[in-house]
mmCIF file of C-alpha atoms in Angstrom:
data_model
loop_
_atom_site.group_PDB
_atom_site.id
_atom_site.type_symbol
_atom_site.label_atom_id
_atom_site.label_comp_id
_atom_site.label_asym_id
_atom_site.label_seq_id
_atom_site.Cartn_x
_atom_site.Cartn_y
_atom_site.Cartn_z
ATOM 1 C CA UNK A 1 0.000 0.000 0.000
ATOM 2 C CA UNK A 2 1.755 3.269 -1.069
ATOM 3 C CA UNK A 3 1.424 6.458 0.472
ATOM 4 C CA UNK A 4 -1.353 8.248 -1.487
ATOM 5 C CA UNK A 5 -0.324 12.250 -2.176
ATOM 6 C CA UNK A 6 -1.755 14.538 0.215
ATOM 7 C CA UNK A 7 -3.013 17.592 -1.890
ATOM 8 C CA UNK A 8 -5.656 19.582 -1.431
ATOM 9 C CA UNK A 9 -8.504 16.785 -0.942
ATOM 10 C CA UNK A 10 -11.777 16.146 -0.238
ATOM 11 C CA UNK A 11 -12.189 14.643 3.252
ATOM 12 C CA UNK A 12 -13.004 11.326 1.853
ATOM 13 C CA UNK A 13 -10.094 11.110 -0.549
ATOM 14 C CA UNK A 14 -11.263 11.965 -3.722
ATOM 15 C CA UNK A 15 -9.341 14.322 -4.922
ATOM 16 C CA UNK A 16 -11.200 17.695 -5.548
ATOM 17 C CA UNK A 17 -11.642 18.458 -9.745
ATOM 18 C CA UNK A 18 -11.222 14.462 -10.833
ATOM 19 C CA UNK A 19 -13.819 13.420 -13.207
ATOM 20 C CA UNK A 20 -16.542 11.534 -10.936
ATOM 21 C CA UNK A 21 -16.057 8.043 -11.788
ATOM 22 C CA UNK A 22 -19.062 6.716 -12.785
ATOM 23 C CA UNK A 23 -22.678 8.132 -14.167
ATOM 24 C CA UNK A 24 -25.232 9.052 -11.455
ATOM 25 C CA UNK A 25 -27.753 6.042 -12.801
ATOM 26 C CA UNK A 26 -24.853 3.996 -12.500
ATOM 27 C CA UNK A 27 -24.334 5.078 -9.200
ATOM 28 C CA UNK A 28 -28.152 4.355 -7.966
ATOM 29 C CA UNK A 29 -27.808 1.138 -9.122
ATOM 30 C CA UNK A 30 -24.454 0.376 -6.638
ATOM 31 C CA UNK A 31 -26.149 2.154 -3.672
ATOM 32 C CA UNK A 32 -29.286 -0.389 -4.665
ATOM 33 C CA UNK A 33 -26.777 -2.898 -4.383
ATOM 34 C CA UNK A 34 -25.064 -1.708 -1.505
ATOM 35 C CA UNK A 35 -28.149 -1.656 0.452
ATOM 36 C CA UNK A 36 -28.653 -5.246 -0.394
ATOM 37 C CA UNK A 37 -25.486 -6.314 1.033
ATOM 38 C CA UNK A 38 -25.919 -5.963 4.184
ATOM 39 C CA UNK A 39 -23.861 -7.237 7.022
ATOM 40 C CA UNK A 40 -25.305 -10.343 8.644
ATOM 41 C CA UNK A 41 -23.297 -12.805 11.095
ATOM 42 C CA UNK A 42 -22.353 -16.312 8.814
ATOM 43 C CA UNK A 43 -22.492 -14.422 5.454
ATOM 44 C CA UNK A 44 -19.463 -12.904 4.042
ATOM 45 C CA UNK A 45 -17.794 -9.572 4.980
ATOM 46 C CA UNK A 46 -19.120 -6.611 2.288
ATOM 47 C CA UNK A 47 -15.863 -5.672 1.132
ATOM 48 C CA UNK A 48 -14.732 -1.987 1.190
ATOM 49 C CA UNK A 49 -11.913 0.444 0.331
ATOM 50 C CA UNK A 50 -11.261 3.342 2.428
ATOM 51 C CA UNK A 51 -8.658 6.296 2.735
ATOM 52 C CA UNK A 52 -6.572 5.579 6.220
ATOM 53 C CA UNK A 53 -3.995 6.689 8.936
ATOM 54 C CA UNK A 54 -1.619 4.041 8.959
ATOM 55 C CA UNK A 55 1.823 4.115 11.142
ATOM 56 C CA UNK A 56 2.648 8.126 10.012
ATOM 57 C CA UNK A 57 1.086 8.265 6.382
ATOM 58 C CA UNK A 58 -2.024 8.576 4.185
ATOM 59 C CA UNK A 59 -2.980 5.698 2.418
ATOM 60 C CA UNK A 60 -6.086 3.382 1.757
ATOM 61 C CA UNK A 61 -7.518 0.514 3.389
ATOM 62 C CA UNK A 62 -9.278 -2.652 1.484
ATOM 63 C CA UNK A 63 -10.838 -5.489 3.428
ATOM 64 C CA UNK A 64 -9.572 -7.934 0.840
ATOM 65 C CA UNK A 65 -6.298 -7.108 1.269
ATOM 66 C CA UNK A 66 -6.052 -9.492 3.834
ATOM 67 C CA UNK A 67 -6.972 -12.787 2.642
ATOM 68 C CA UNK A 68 -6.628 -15.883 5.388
ATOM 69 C CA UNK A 69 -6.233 -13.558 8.356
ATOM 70 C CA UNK A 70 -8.415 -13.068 11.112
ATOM 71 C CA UNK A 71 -9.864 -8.873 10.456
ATOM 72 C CA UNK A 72 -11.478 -7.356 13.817
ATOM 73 C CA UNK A 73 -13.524 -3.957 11.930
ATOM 74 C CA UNK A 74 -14.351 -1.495 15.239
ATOM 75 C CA UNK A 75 -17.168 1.451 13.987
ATOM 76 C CA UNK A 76 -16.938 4.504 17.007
ATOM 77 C CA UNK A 77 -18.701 7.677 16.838
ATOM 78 C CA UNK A 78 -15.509 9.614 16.032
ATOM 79 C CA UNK A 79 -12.438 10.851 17.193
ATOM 80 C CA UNK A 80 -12.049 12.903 20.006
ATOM 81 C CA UNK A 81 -15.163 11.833 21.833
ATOM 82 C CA UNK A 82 -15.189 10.846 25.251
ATOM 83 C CA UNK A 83 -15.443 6.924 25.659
ATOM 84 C CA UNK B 1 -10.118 2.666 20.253
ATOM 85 C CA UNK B 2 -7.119 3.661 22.983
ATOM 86 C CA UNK B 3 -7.987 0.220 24.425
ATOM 87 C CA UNK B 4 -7.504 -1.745 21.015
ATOM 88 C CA UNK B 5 -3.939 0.142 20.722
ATOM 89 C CA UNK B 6 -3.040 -0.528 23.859
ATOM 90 C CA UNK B 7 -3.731 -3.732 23.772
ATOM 91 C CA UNK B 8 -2.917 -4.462 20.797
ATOM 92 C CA UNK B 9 -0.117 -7.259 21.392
ATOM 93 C CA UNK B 10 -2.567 -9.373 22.661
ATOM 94 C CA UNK B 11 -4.667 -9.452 19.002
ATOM 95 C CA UNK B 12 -1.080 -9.772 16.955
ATOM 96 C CA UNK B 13 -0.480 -12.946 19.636
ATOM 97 C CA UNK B 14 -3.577 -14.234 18.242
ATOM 98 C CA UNK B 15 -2.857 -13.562 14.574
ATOM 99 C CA UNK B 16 -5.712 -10.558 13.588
ATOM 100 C CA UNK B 17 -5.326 -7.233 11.688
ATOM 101 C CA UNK B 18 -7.499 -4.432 13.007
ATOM 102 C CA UNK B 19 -9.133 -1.843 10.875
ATOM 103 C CA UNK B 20 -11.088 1.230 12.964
ATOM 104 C CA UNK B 21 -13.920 3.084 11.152
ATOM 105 C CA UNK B 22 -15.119 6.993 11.967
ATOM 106 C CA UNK B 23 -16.397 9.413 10.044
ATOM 107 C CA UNK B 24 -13.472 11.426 10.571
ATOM 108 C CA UNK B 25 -10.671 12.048 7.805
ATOM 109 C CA UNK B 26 -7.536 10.554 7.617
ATOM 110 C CA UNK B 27 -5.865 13.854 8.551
ATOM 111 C CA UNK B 28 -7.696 14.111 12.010
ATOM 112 C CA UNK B 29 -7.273 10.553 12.624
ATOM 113 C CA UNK B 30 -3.608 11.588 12.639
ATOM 114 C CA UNK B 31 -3.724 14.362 14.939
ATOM 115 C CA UNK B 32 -5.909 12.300 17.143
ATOM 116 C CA UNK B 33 -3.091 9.334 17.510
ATOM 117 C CA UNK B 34 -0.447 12.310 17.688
ATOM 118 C CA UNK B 35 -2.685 13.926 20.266
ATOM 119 C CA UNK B 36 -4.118 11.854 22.230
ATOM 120 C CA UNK B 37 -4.352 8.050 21.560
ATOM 121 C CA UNK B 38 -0.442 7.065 21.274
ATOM 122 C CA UNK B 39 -0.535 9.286 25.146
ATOM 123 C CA UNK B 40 -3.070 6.888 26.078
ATOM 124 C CA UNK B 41 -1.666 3.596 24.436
ATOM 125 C CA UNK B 42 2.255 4.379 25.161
ATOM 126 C CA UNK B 43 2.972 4.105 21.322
ATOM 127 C CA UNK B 44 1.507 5.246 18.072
ATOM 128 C CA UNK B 45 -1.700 3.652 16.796
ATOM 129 C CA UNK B 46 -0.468 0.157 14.658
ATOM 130 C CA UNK B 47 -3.448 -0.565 12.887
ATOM 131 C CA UNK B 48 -5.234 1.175 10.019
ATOM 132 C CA UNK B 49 -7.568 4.141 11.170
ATOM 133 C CA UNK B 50 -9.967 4.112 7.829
ATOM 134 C CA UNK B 51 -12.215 7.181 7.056
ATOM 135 C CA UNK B 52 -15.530 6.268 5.867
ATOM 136 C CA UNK B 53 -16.964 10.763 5.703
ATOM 137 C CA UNK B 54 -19.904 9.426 3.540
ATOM 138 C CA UNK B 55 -20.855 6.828 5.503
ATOM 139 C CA UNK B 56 -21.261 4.715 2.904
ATOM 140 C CA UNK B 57 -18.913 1.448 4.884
ATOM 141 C CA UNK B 58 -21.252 2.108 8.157
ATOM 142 C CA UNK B 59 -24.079 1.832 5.694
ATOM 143 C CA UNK B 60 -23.187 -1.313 4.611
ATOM 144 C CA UNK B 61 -22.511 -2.956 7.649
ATOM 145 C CA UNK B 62 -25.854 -1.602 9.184
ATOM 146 C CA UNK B 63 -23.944 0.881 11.321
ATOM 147 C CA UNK B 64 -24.427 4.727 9.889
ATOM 148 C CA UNK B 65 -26.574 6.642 11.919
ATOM 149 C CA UNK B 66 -28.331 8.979 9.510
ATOM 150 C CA UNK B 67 -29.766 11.200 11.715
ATOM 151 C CA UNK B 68 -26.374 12.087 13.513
ATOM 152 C CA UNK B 69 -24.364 11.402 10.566
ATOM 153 C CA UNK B 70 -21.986 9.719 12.809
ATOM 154 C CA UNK B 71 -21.652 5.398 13.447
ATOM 155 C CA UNK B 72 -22.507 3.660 16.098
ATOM 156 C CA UNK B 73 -19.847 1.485 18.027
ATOM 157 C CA UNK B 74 -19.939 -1.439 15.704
ATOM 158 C CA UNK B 75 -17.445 -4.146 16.047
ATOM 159 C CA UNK B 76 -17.415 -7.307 13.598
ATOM 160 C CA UNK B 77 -14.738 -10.333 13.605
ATOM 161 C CA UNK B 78 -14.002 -11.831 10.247
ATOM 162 C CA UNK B 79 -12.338 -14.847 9.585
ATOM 163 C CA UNK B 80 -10.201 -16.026 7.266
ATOM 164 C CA UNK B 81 -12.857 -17.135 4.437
ATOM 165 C CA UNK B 82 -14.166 -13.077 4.918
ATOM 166 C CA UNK B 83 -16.770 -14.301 7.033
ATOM 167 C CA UNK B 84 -18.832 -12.624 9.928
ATOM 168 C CA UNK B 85 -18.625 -14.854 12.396
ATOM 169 C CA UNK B 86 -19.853 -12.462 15.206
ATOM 170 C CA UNK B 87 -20.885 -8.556 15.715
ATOM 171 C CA UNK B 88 -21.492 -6.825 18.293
ATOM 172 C CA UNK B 89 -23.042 -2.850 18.200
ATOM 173 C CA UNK B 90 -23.706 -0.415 21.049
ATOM 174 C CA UNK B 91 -24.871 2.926 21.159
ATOM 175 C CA UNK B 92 -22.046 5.677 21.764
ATOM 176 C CA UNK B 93 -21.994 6.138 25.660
ATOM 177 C CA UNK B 94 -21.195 2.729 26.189
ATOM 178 C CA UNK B 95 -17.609 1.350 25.147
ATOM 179 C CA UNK B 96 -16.339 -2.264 24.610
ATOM 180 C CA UNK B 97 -14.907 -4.763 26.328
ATOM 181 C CA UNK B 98 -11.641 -6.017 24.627
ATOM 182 C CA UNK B 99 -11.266 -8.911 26.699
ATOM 183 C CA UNK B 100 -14.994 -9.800 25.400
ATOM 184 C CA UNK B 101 -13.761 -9.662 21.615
ATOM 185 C CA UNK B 102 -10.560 -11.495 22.387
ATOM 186 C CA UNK B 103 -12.571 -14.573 23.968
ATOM 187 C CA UNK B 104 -14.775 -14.512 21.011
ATOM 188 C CA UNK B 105 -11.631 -14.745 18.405
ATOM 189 C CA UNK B 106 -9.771 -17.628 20.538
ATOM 190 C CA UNK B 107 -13.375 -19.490 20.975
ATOM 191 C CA UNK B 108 -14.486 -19.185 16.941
ATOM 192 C CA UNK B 109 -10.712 -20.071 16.598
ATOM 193 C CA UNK B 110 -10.927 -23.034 18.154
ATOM 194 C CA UNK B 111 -14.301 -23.807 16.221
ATOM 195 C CA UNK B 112 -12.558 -23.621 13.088
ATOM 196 C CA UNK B 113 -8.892 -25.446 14.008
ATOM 197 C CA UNK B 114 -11.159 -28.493 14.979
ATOM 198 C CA UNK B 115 -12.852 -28.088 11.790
ATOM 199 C CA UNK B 116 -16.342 -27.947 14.180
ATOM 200 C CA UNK B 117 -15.948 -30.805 16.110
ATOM 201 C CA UNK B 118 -15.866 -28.860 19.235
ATOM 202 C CA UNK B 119 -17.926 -25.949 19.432
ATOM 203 C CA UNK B 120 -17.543 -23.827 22.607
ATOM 204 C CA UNK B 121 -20.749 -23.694 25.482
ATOM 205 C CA UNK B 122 -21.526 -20.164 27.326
ATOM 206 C CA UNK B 123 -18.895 -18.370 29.125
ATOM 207 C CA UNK B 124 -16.653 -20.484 27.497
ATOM 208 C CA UNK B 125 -12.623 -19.442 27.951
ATOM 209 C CA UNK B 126 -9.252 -21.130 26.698
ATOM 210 C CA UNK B 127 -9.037 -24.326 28.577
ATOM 211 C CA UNK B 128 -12.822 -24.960 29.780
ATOM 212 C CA UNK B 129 -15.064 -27.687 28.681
ATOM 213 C CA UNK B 130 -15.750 -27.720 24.906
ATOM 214 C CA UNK B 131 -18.374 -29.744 23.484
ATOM 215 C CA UNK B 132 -18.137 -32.452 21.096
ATOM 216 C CA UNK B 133 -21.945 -32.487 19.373
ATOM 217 C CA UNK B 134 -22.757 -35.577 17.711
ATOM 218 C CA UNK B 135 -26.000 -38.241 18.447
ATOM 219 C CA UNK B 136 -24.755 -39.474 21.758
ATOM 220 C CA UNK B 137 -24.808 -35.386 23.034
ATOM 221 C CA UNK B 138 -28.417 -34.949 22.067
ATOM 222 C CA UNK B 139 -30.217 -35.087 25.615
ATOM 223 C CA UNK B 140 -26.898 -35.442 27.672
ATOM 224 C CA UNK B 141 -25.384 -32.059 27.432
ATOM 225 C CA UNK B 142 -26.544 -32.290 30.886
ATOM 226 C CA UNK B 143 -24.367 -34.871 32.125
ATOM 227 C CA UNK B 144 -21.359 -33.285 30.864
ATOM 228 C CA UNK B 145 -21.534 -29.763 31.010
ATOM 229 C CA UNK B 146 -23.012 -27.402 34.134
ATOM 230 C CA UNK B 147 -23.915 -23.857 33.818
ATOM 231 C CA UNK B 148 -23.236 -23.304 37.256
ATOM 232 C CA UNK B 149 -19.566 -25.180 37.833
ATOM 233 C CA UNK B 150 -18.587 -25.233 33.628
ATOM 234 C CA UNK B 151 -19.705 -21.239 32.575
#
């Protein structure tokens, strides 16, 4: 995973005047689906990519990036709260 | 999260990456380990702190509060295959218990290194009673395993 550049970006990594990647139908269709694939215990893991902190640089995080390991995913409320 | 950092040792022991989830950017969760959480843990945060602004992760897993536009305290253990094999979300006032989520991992560990020939009763820990299900258990859990001396 290589350091991604840290420019002038949108909180969520995109960076801010790229081309959006797909057409807005084609994007109601993948929220469709991504509503479908909801997380349920005994069913796989929906599989994600997401911009990260990791050990003093920017980069991104994929689920499937580690195959045959054991993955614990924590969700919190955000950073800087109190518990 | 400071708990999962500073405890961290204990989940590399047991062979499992951690990924934490906020709304937050990547750039504050870097000020926040800088800040705060490597004070707390003793060392700089070792696993990947993702950003998921949009929601759209919590979302999938069932977690994104709309309303707030913040997630709930979701926490899901994946095994190998990519499979959920347990989850476990609280509102935010309430934090985990670490120890709780370890004891799940070594007990669906076990599960799965005996291929499910032992499968792991209530309060079960590392070293107490597993269960061996098969024709001759069915009726006579009973007479082998006690919720009051076994749990």
């Amino acid at each position: 995973m290589a350091d991604q550049p840290v420019g002038c970006a949108h909180p969520i990594g995109a960076t801010v005047g790229t081309d959006p990647a797909e057409t807005n139908e084609q994007q109601t269709t993948k929220q469709k689906e991504k509503k479908m694939s909801l997380a349920r215990v005994g069913a796989k893991a929906p599989d994600f990519e997401a911009p990260a902190y990791y050990k003093g640089g920017f980069t991104s995080v994929k689920l499937s990036d580690f195959p045959g390991k054991w993955v614990v995913l924590c969700f919190y409320p955000g950073d800087f709260t109190f518990v | 999260m400071s708990a999962v950092a500073a405890n961290y040792n204990l989940l590399q022991d047991l062979g499992v990456e951690v990924i934490s989830m906020s709304v937050d950017s990547q750039f504050v969760h870097k000020v926040w380990n800088d800040n705060e959480l490597s004070k707390m843990a003793g060392h700089d945060v070792p696993f990947h702190m993702a950003s998921d602004g949009a929601g759209r992760v919590g979302t999938m897993y069932g977690v994104y509060n709309e309303d707030a536009g913040v997630e709930f305290r979701g926490r899901f253990i994946i095994d190998p295959d990519g499979v959920i094999q347990g989850m476990e979300v609280l509102t935010p006032p309430v934090g985990r218990k670490l120890e709780e989520t370890i004891r799940q991992i070594q007990a669906f560990q076990h599960v799965r290194a005996t291929k499910g020939a032992e499968v792991c009763p209530a309060g079960w820990e590392p070293g107490k009673k597993v269960l061996k299900p098969g024709p001759d258990l069915v009726g006579n859990v009973w007479k082998v395993w006690s919720p009051l001396t076994d749990h």
